[in-house]
XYZ file of N, CA and C in Angstrom:
675
model
N 60.431 -19.896 -63.720
C 60.480 -19.026 -64.454
C 59.912 -19.663 -65.615
N 59.261 -18.854 -66.652
C 58.735 -19.407 -67.900
C 59.912 -19.608 -68.808
N 60.228 -20.900 -69.366
C 61.042 -20.753 -70.550
C 60.562 -21.357 -71.940
N 60.959 -20.550 -72.727
C 60.685 -21.205 -74.083
C 61.656 -21.624 -74.974
N 61.847 -22.564 -75.069
C 62.754 -23.040 -76.219
C 62.422 -23.584 -77.598
N 63.199 -22.907 -78.497
C 63.218 -23.237 -79.990
C 63.991 -24.357 -80.327
N 63.165 -25.636 -80.598
C 64.004 -26.703 -81.196
C 63.774 -27.750 -80.327
N 63.055 -28.772 -80.730
C 62.889 -30.062 -79.844
C 63.836 -31.262 -80.305
N 64.997 -31.075 -80.865
C 66.120 -32.027 -81.064
C 66.513 -32.579 -79.800
N 67.433 -33.413 -79.548
C 68.042 -33.914 -78.649
C 68.741 -32.812 -77.290
N 69.253 -31.756 -77.833
C 69.328 -30.720 -76.792
C 67.949 -30.267 -76.487
N 67.491 -29.597 -76.951
C 66.064 -29.005 -76.754
C 65.283 -29.637 -75.640
N 65.410 -31.362 -76.141
C 64.528 -32.155 -75.223
C 65.119 -32.178 -73.857
N 66.301 -32.507 -73.982
C 67.158 -32.615 -72.812
C 67.119 -31.534 -71.586
N 67.284 -30.296 -72.401
C 67.048 -29.228 -71.515
C 65.662 -28.718 -71.041
N 64.610 -29.069 -71.722
C 63.229 -29.115 -71.059
C 63.128 -30.095 -70.122
N 63.587 -31.386 -70.188
C 63.491 -32.357 -69.163
C 64.047 -31.848 -67.853
N 65.334 -31.281 -67.941
C 66.059 -30.686 -66.999
C 65.538 -29.541 -66.263
N 65.194 -28.701 -67.072
C 64.199 -27.330 -66.634
C 63.166 -27.743 -65.852
N 62.454 -28.618 -66.246
C 60.857 -29.163 -65.636
C 61.417 -29.793 -64.400
N 62.236 -30.618 -64.117
C 62.789 -31.169 -62.972
C 63.060 -30.051 -61.948
N 63.587 -28.903 -62.423
C 64.147 -27.763 -61.372
C 63.153 -26.976 -61.075
N 62.031 -27.306 -61.737
C 60.721 -26.602 -61.202
C 60.273 -25.222 -62.138
N 60.884 -25.298 -63.371
C 60.454 -24.358 -64.239
C 59.235 -24.563 -65.161
N 58.394 -23.840 -65.789
C 57.616 -24.149 -66.283
C 58.254 -23.930 -67.911
N 58.069 -25.117 -68.885
C 58.926 -25.020 -70.109
C 57.773 -25.277 -71.273
N 58.354 -24.400 -72.559
C 57.350 -24.728 -73.574
C 58.296 -25.058 -74.507
N 58.068 -25.985 -75.648
C 59.013 -26.191 -77.057
C 58.194 -25.570 -78.294
N 59.125 -25.550 -78.936
C 58.674 -24.859 -80.483
C 59.304 -25.835 -81.394
N 58.698 -26.685 -82.198
C 59.421 -27.410 -83.115
C 58.471 -27.509 -84.473
N 58.988 -27.868 -85.648
C 57.840 -28.027 -86.745
C 57.640 -29.543 -87.238
N 58.499 -30.368 -86.173
C 57.958 -31.911 -86.457
C 56.961 -32.327 -85.666
N 55.859 -32.534 -85.777
C 55.072 -33.257 -85.133
C 55.297 -34.136 -83.997
N 56.084 -34.967 -84.751
C 56.545 -36.315 -83.706
C 57.590 -35.597 -82.583
N 58.168 -34.706 -82.898
C 58.955 -34.218 -81.613
C 57.937 -33.670 -80.562
N 57.189 -32.717 -81.092
C 56.090 -32.378 -80.224
C 55.330 -33.232 -79.374
N 54.920 -34.157 -80.017
C 54.106 -35.123 -79.214
C 54.745 -35.982 -78.031
N 56.191 -36.274 -78.426
C 57.095 -36.964 -77.559
C 57.292 -35.486 -76.625
N 57.594 -34.399 -76.856
C 57.556 -33.564 -75.601
C 56.471 -33.557 -74.599
N 55.193 -33.825 -75.268
C 54.214 -33.508 -74.338
C 53.814 -34.835 -73.577
N 53.924 -35.948 -74.331
C 53.393 -37.251 -73.919
C 54.601 -37.855 -72.837
N 56.052 -37.781 -73.284
C 57.095 -38.428 -72.673
C 57.598 -37.253 -71.815
N 57.705 -36.146 -71.986
C 58.425 -35.342 -70.904
C 57.550 -34.442 -69.915
N 56.218 -34.087 -70.561
C 55.424 -33.437 -70.152
C 55.237 -31.878 -70.155
N 55.730 -31.478 -71.238
C 55.900 -29.983 -71.204
C 55.006 -29.452 -72.295
N 54.804 -28.239 -72.517
C 53.962 -27.800 -73.324
C 55.001 -27.641 -74.841
N 53.944 -28.101 -76.130
C 54.995 -28.018 -77.207
C 53.925 -27.604 -78.401
N 54.256 -26.674 -79.220
C 53.789 -25.827 -80.071
C 54.470 -26.368 -81.340
N 53.638 -26.923 -82.475
C 53.952 -27.126 -83.710
C 54.098 -25.773 -84.273
N 55.146 -25.770 -85.167
C 55.449 -24.667 -85.700
C 56.694 -24.113 -86.062
N 56.797 -22.871 -86.547
C 58.375 -22.432 -86.691
C 58.623 -21.305 -85.578
N 59.802 -21.834 -84.607
C 60.280 -20.962 -83.942
C 60.781 -19.533 -84.236
N 60.721 -19.096 -85.428
C 60.982 -17.583 -86.213
C 59.309 -17.083 -86.485
N 58.461 -17.699 -86.570
C 57.015 -17.271 -86.863
C 56.482 -16.555 -85.755
N 56.266 -15.183 -85.983
C 55.658 -14.277 -84.901
C 54.494 -14.730 -84.113
N 53.570 -15.807 -85.195
C 51.998 -16.248 -84.850
C 52.558 -17.135 -83.865
N 53.645 -18.004 -84.168
C 53.471 -19.622 -83.120
C 54.295 -18.890 -81.830
N 55.115 -18.016 -82.252
C 55.660 -17.279 -80.797
C 54.780 -16.619 -79.925
N 53.798 -15.781 -80.425
C 52.650 -15.327 -79.771
C 52.122 -16.520 -78.723
N 51.387 -17.511 -79.947
C 50.902 -18.455 -79.197
C 51.579 -19.334 -78.095
N 52.863 -19.275 -78.024
C 53.745 -20.002 -77.253
C 54.005 -19.030 -75.822
N 53.275 -17.742 -76.019
C 53.579 -17.143 -74.848
C 55.080 -16.165 -74.631
N 55.442 -15.692 -75.999
C 56.732 -15.425 -75.878
C 56.768 -13.765 -74.935
N 55.593 -13.377 -74.758
C 55.494 -11.979 -74.279
C 55.628 -12.254 -72.647
N 55.443 -13.446 -72.154
C 55.444 -13.674 -70.731
C 56.740 -14.435 -70.535
N 57.680 -15.006 -71.416
C 58.614 -15.657 -71.242
C 59.776 -15.244 -70.072
N 60.473 -15.509 -69.271
C 61.456 -15.258 -68.450
C 62.703 -15.228 -69.182
N 62.898 -16.453 -70.502
C 63.907 -16.612 -70.794
C 63.713 -17.437 -71.913
N 64.421 -17.032 -73.105
C 64.294 -17.901 -74.306
C 65.368 -18.764 -74.435
N 65.558 -19.895 -75.160
C 66.763 -20.523 -75.416
C 66.681 -21.051 -77.079
N 67.360 -20.561 -77.953
C 67.237 -20.664 -79.154
C 68.067 -21.771 -79.731
N 67.898 -23.090 -79.645
C 68.393 -24.395 -79.796
C 68.328 -24.864 -81.043
N 67.778 -24.294 -82.267
C 67.622 -24.451 -83.437
C 69.014 -25.184 -84.029
N 68.918 -25.941 -85.096
C 70.092 -26.436 -85.899
C 70.608 -25.758 -86.571
N 70.164 -24.469 -87.077
C 70.775 -23.481 -88.021
C 71.037 -22.303 -87.202
N 72.444 -21.848 -87.537
C 72.606 -20.695 -86.507
C 71.695 -19.473 -87.302
N 71.683 -19.461 -88.522
C 70.685 -18.417 -89.152
C 69.079 -18.147 -88.483
N 68.753 -19.409 -88.348
C 67.310 -19.481 -87.678
C 67.520 -19.024 -86.335
N 68.451 -19.548 -85.425
C 68.683 -18.765 -84.174
C 68.715 -17.624 -84.160
N 69.613 -16.836 -85.011
C 69.740 -15.442 -85.170
C 68.540 -14.862 -85.263
N 67.543 -15.499 -86.198
C 66.500 -14.683 -86.130
C 65.566 -14.656 -84.812
N 65.724 -15.979 -84.209
C 64.758 -16.130 -82.905
C 65.389 -15.135 -81.667
N 66.652 -15.048 -81.785
C 67.384 -14.103 -80.764
C 66.646 -12.556 -81.062
N 66.564 -12.138 -82.401
C 66.174 -10.877 -82.658
C 64.597 -10.829 -82.313
N 63.788 -11.915 -82.579
C 62.454 -11.631 -82.305
C 62.306 -11.745 -80.577
N 63.171 -12.569 -80.112
C 63.064 -12.318 -78.599
C 63.355 -11.398 -77.767
N 64.446 -10.607 -78.418
C 65.109 -9.319 -78.213
C 63.812 -8.124 -78.428
N 63.002 -8.407 -79.557
C 62.180 -7.552 -79.958
C 60.640 -7.454 -78.948
N 60.516 -8.759 -78.417
C 59.342 -9.176 -77.302
C 59.826 -8.690 -76.151
N 60.983 -8.154 -75.607
C 61.644 -8.071 -74.394
C 61.757 -9.327 -73.478
N 62.340 -10.297 -74.156
C 62.565 -11.284 -73.105
C 64.150 -11.001 -72.482
N 63.707 -10.989 -71.182
C 65.300 -10.720 -70.351
C 66.487 -11.453 -70.837
N 66.122 -12.858 -70.524
C 67.202 -13.768 -70.708
C 67.189 -14.534 -72.162
N 68.264 -14.288 -72.972
C 68.132 -15.094 -74.200
C 69.246 -15.948 -74.437
N 69.205 -16.943 -74.309
C 70.530 -17.939 -74.637
C 70.058 -18.598 -75.792
N 71.480 -18.668 -76.615
C 71.526 -19.103 -78.020
C 72.703 -20.285 -78.235
N 72.118 -21.426 -78.687
C 73.221 -22.132 -79.339
C 74.152 -21.980 -80.641
N 75.337 -21.940 -80.605
C 75.990 -21.494 -81.919
C 76.763 -22.724 -82.130
N 76.782 -22.710 -83.633
C 77.816 -23.711 -84.212
C 78.778 -23.310 -84.845
N 78.438 -22.055 -85.750
C 79.414 -21.394 -86.440
C 79.734 -20.183 -85.609
N 81.284 -20.127 -85.428
C 81.817 -18.872 -84.693
C 81.641 -17.525 -85.290
N 81.292 -17.671 -86.709
C 81.175 -16.222 -87.090
C 80.153 -15.744 -86.857
N 78.896 -16.155 -86.083
C 77.700 -15.779 -85.684
C 77.911 -15.127 -84.307
N 79.126 -14.926 -83.750
C 79.205 -14.684 -82.176
C 78.872 -13.102 -82.249
N 79.549 -12.432 -83.099
C 79.008 -11.002 -83.235
C 77.725 -10.852 -83.501
N 77.055 -11.254 -84.661
C 75.729 -11.070 -84.715
C 74.981 -11.425 -83.730
N 75.231 -12.385 -83.194
C 74.292 -12.860 -81.871
C 74.500 -11.603 -80.681
N 75.384 -11.140 -80.303
C 75.566 -10.120 -79.565
C 75.059 -8.997 -79.955
N 75.002 -8.564 -81.100
C 74.313 -7.319 -81.737
C 72.768 -7.592 -81.536
N 72.135 -8.656 -81.904
C 70.827 -9.115 -81.867
C 70.465 -9.407 -80.490
N 71.184 -9.269 -79.589
C 70.692 -9.017 -78.002
C 70.511 -10.395 -77.139
N 71.484 -11.408 -77.750
C 71.721 -12.546 -76.972
C 72.463 -12.394 -75.673
N 72.022 -12.884 -74.302
C 72.617 -12.234 -73.021
C 73.597 -13.516 -72.853
N 73.462 -14.800 -73.758
C 74.416 -15.942 -73.392
C 74.482 -16.617 -74.618
N 75.784 -16.983 -75.158
C 75.965 -17.635 -76.365
C 76.911 -18.852 -75.991
N 76.487 -19.827 -76.354
C 76.813 -21.201 -75.968
C 77.522 -21.873 -77.050
N 78.633 -21.803 -77.305
C 79.225 -22.759 -78.609
C 79.444 -24.106 -78.536
N 78.940 -24.555 -78.955
C 78.748 -26.241 -78.816
C 79.945 -26.723 -79.276
N 80.856 -26.248 -80.280
C 81.855 -26.719 -80.817
C 83.081 -26.461 -79.823
N 83.029 -25.280 -79.057
C 84.171 -24.871 -78.431
C 83.845 -25.556 -77.062
N 82.691 -25.901 -76.756
C 82.719 -26.873 -75.427
C 83.370 -28.131 -75.809
N 82.787 -28.946 -76.823
C 83.488 -30.234 -77.018
C 85.020 -30.269 -77.269
N 85.519 -29.224 -78.003
C 86.866 -29.044 -78.208
C 87.533 -28.883 -76.596
N 87.057 -27.923 -75.937
C 87.495 -27.655 -74.571
C 87.636 -29.080 -73.602
N 86.377 -29.702 -73.793
C 86.103 -30.811 -72.963
C 86.929 -32.170 -73.090
N 87.188 -32.403 -74.562
C 88.483 -33.325 -75.048
C 89.734 -33.069 -74.820
N 90.016 -31.786 -74.969
C 91.840 -31.302 -74.706
C 91.858 -31.413 -73.086
N 90.770 -30.980 -72.408
C 90.964 -31.069 -70.792
C 91.076 -32.832 -70.508
N 90.048 -33.569 -71.036
C 90.191 -34.945 -70.681
C 91.584 -35.437 -71.282
N 92.298 -35.002 -72.267
C 93.616 -35.463 -72.560
C 94.645 -34.547 -71.773
N 94.687 -33.744 -71.568
C 95.684 -32.805 -70.772
C 95.791 -33.233 -69.216
N 94.479 -33.003 -68.717
C 94.169 -33.114 -67.059
C 93.277 -34.275 -67.152
N 93.726 -35.796 -67.243
C 92.785 -36.732 -67.078
C 92.411 -37.084 -65.552
N 93.464 -36.384 -64.519
C 93.125 -36.484 -63.225
C 91.842 -35.609 -62.581
N 91.253 -34.701 -63.345
C 90.324 -33.730 -62.992
C 88.907 -34.525 -63.481
N 88.029 -34.560 -62.464
C 86.793 -35.046 -62.898
C 86.047 -34.172 -63.802
N 86.055 -32.971 -63.904
C 85.412 -32.032 -64.380
C 85.991 -30.464 -64.036
N 85.802 -29.855 -65.617
C 86.941 -28.312 -65.490
C 85.849 -27.477 -66.109
N 85.541 -26.259 -65.711
C 84.826 -25.224 -66.101
C 85.992 -23.699 -66.353
N 85.798 -23.372 -67.442
C 86.408 -22.031 -67.601
C 85.725 -20.582 -67.386
N 86.228 -19.518 -66.551
C 85.178 -18.370 -66.520
C 86.169 -17.045 -66.823
N 85.422 -16.172 -67.161
C 85.827 -14.738 -67.418
C 87.163 -15.028 -68.261
N 86.760 -15.432 -69.669
C 87.691 -15.567 -70.839
C 88.843 -16.379 -70.412
N 88.778 -17.557 -69.680
C 89.812 -18.549 -69.340
C 90.779 -17.862 -68.291
N 90.318 -16.761 -67.348
C 91.043 -16.430 -66.267
C 91.181 -17.163 -65.114
N 90.069 -17.870 -65.196
C 89.665 -18.263 -63.985
C 89.241 -19.871 -64.272
N 89.723 -20.833 -63.695
C 89.354 -22.226 -63.404
C 88.734 -22.719 -62.286
N 87.577 -23.572 -62.634
C 87.122 -24.381 -61.562
C 87.114 -25.888 -61.926
N 87.723 -26.604 -61.003
C 88.238 -27.794 -60.715
C 87.459 -28.774 -59.827
N 86.813 -29.919 -60.444
C 86.470 -30.933 -59.597
C 87.421 -31.850 -59.487
N 87.844 -32.339 -58.139
C 88.892 -33.208 -57.936
C 88.319 -34.244 -57.143
N 88.921 -35.472 -57.105
C 88.600 -36.586 -56.157
C 89.750 -36.717 -55.172
N 89.820 -36.810 -53.926
C 90.593 -37.021 -52.806
C 90.923 -38.372 -52.753
N 92.276 -38.707 -53.325
C 92.708 -40.454 -53.387
C 92.437 -40.892 -52.413
N 92.245 -42.449 -52.446
C 91.919 -43.141 -51.203
C 92.805 -43.225 -50.271
N 94.332 -43.155 -50.631
C 95.577 -43.120 -49.836
C 96.219 -41.695 -49.935
N 95.607 -40.897 -48.745
C 96.209 -39.578 -49.076
C 96.534 -38.987 -47.643
N 97.710 -38.351 -47.412
C 98.040 -37.776 -46.249
C 97.128 -36.562 -45.955
N 96.173 -36.232 -46.814
C 95.153 -34.981 -46.723
C 94.070 -35.547 -45.936
N 93.684 -36.819 -46.067
C 92.404 -37.331 -45.511
C 92.305 -37.203 -43.508
N 91.604 -36.580 -43.296
C 91.403 -36.448 -41.834
C 92.165 -35.043 -41.492
N 92.611 -33.941 -42.169
C 92.794 -33.013 -42.357
C 91.820 -31.837 -42.521
N 92.053 -30.821 -42.154
C 90.875 -29.682 -42.051
C 91.248 -28.920 -43.036
N 90.499 -28.151 -43.776
C 90.810 -27.527 -44.996
C 92.029 -26.118 -44.615
N 91.877 -25.835 -43.249
C 92.697 -24.826 -43.017
C 94.072 -24.997 -42.739
N 94.144 -26.481 -42.636
C 95.508 -27.135 -42.535
C 95.778 -27.377 -43.818
N 94.865 -27.847 -44.744
C 95.627 -27.974 -46.166
C 95.983 -26.490 -46.789
N 95.487 -25.535 -46.369
C 95.664 -24.375 -46.990
C 97.208 -23.820 -46.518
N 97.461 -24.074 -45.063
C 98.610 -23.873 -44.588
C 99.989 -24.614 -45.238
N 99.405 -25.793 -45.886
C 100.494 -26.529 -46.251
C 101.542 -25.833 -47.277
N 102.547 -25.437 -47.179
C 103.238 -24.818 -47.987
C 103.465 -25.283 -49.765
N 103.072 -26.594 -49.991
C 103.033 -26.955 -51.280
C 101.421 -26.756 -51.949
N 100.407 -26.324 -51.120
C 99.298 -26.224 -51.549
C 99.508 -24.711 -52.583
N 98.689 -24.715 -53.854
C 99.145 -23.332 -54.727
C 98.524 -22.135 -54.121
N 99.214 -21.504 -53.857
C 99.026 -20.130 -53.508
C 97.721 -19.456 -54.163
N 96.937 -18.846 -53.893
C 95.761 -18.045 -54.547
C 94.657 -18.950 -55.246
N 94.621 -20.294 -54.519
C 93.823 -21.457 -54.843
C 92.711 -21.611 -53.546
N 91.652 -21.482 -54.037
C 90.421 -21.709 -52.814
C 89.646 -22.930 -53.444
N 89.232 -23.726 -52.061
C 88.231 -24.697 -52.134
C 87.045 -24.181 -51.762
N 86.130 -24.315 -52.934
C 84.995 -23.748 -52.475
C 83.692 -24.616 -52.334
N 83.756 -25.636 -52.704
C 82.601 -26.942 -52.310
C 83.475 -28.356 -52.184
N 82.433 -28.833 -51.267
C 82.786 -30.084 -50.583
C 81.803 -31.166 -50.612
N 81.870 -32.244 -51.242
C 81.249 -33.539 -51.303
C 81.999 -34.783 -50.497
N 81.362 -35.247 -49.341
C 81.964 -36.149 -48.528
C 81.870 -37.417 -49.385
N 80.711 -37.602 -49.707
C 80.420 -39.081 -50.676
C 79.433 -38.797 -51.880
N 79.508 -39.715 -52.964
C 78.843 -39.356 -54.051
C 77.424 -39.332 -53.949
N 76.702 -39.943 -53.011
C 75.239 -39.687 -52.671
C 74.787 -38.477 -51.761
N 75.771 -37.733 -51.566
C 75.598 -36.523 -50.496
C 75.619 -34.987 -51.103
N 75.051 -34.300 -50.708
C 75.012 -33.149 -51.513
C 76.335 -32.261 -51.423
N 76.528 -31.372 -52.384
C 77.724 -30.610 -52.460
C 77.523 -29.391 -51.390
N 78.334 -29.160 -50.482
C 78.237 -28.195 -49.629
C 79.573 -27.156 -49.721
N 79.130 -25.828 -49.146
C 80.129 -25.037 -49.104
C 81.145 -25.282 -47.565
N 82.239 -25.018 -48.071
C 83.007 -25.915 -46.748
C 83.562 -24.351 -46.106
N 84.123 -24.840 -44.945
C 84.981 -23.888 -44.191
C 86.315 -24.332 -43.669
N 86.851 -23.526 -43.047
C 88.253 -24.047 -42.387
C 87.866 -25.204 -41.563
N 87.024 -25.429 -41.099
C 87.055 -26.443 -40.008
C 86.504 -27.890 -40.878
N 85.997 -27.956 -42.082
C 85.799 -28.734 -42.886
C 86.899 -30.135 -42.901
N 86.589 -31.114 -42.485
C 87.430 -32.380 -42.656
C 87.458 -33.172 -43.796
N 88.686 -33.152 -44.642
C 88.730 -33.923 -45.633
C 88.425 -35.539 -45.647
N 87.451 -36.278 -46.288
C 87.256 -37.767 -46.087
C 87.967 -38.630 -47.115
N 88.159 -39.588 -46.846
C 88.863 -40.530 -47.852
C 87.723 -40.854 -49.150
N 88.032 -40.459 -50.428
C 87.437 -40.713 -51.340
C 86.338 -39.416 -51.530
N 86.441 -38.373 -50.917
C 85.582 -37.416 -50.926
C 85.689 -36.459 -52.417
N 85.118 -35.233 -52.502
C 85.170 -34.476 -53.906
C 85.246 -32.944 -53.660
N 86.243 -32.277 -54.092
C 86.160 -30.912 -53.774
C 85.976 -30.034 -55.097
N 85.512 -29.112 -55.066
C 85.642 -28.037 -56.112
C 86.540 -26.730 -55.682
N 87.673 -26.724 -56.677
C 88.735 -25.734 -56.089
C 88.755 -24.617 -57.449
N 88.924 -23.396 -56.981
C 88.955 -22.121 -57.948
C 90.360 -21.639 -57.754
N 90.996 -21.682 -59.265
C 92.347 -21.346 -59.257
C 92.636 -20.311 -60.731
N 93.877 -20.112 -61.039
C 94.420 -19.547 -61.998
C 94.591 -20.642 -62.879
N 94.516 -20.445 -64.453
C 94.821 -21.518 -65.363
C 96.532 -22.167 -65.108
N 97.258 -21.432 -64.940
C 98.461 -21.658 -64.818
C 99.002 -21.985 -63.216
N 97.783 -22.252 -62.452
C 98.123 -23.123 -61.132
C 97.254 -24.412 -61.637
N 96.919 -24.630 -62.464
C 95.819 -26.207 -62.536
C 97.181 -27.330 -62.356
N 98.020 -27.217 -62.982
C 98.922 -28.278 -62.776
C 99.447 -28.744 -61.501
N 99.650 -27.370 -61.100
C 100.287 -27.233 -59.476
C 99.355 -28.099 -58.701
N 97.819 -27.611 -58.632
C 96.966 -28.559 -57.960
C 96.880 -29.840 -57.988
N 96.766 -30.177 -59.293
C 96.718 -31.631 -59.666
C 98.237 -32.152 -59.071
N 99.284 -31.569 -59.147
C 100.643 -32.368 -58.594
C 100.327 -32.451 -56.886
N 99.959 -31.292 -56.453
C 99.496 -31.356 -55.044
C 98.840 -32.503 -54.605
N 97.871 -32.988 -55.310
C 96.950 -33.801 -54.957
C 97.908 -35.247 -55.239
N 98.493 -35.188 -56.345
C 99.100 -36.372 -57.022
C 100.338 -36.639 -55.735
N 100.443 -35.991 -54.820
C 101.610 -36.345 -54.108
C 100.704 -37.500 -52.862
N 99.449 -37.393 -53.043
C 98.872 -38.402 -51.934
C 98.874 -39.737 -52.825
N 99.261 -39.835 -53.939
C 98.819 -41.205 -54.603
C 99.827 -42.220 -54.161
């Protein structure tokens, strides 16, 4: 995909580098010459010096052929303008970074397909770290109706050596929870498990569950300790 990013700050540069590594063609727009030079020389992406809400600069950067636009400017008002222009030029995927929650509805009306609240993400991560320190990572989906947990299997655990089918049959395993990912060792790829997958000592699982079952899942693994 051709991805056009507005803003070459820390977020924009990190996004550009990650997208480039995953095989996408990436271009950045920023008013700072030094940031554009860094993007070209250190990251290896195209960088256009100028305003990301200038139609001239956007056209030069190839917005008409962009498969996705990411508005990652520091100011919500500028991001809103970029979203509006991206919608005008028919970009199918428009992602915006939101700082002020008051912009949520304007972003939707302007045509943003994905709104990422940096404040909400930070607050959620901090709360999860405090409330669920046993969870390696946690994501919320469908307006917090579904939780995806990344959990490590303790070194000393009676589940080690058991198949997922056996784990699911354990009466203490939270009903309605599914294990959808498995990583035997940190250096190995995450795989999609099945009932015959055997849990190894120190492995990692991805589990999908309901919010009210998160504590039950943690307690279930906590019995292994």
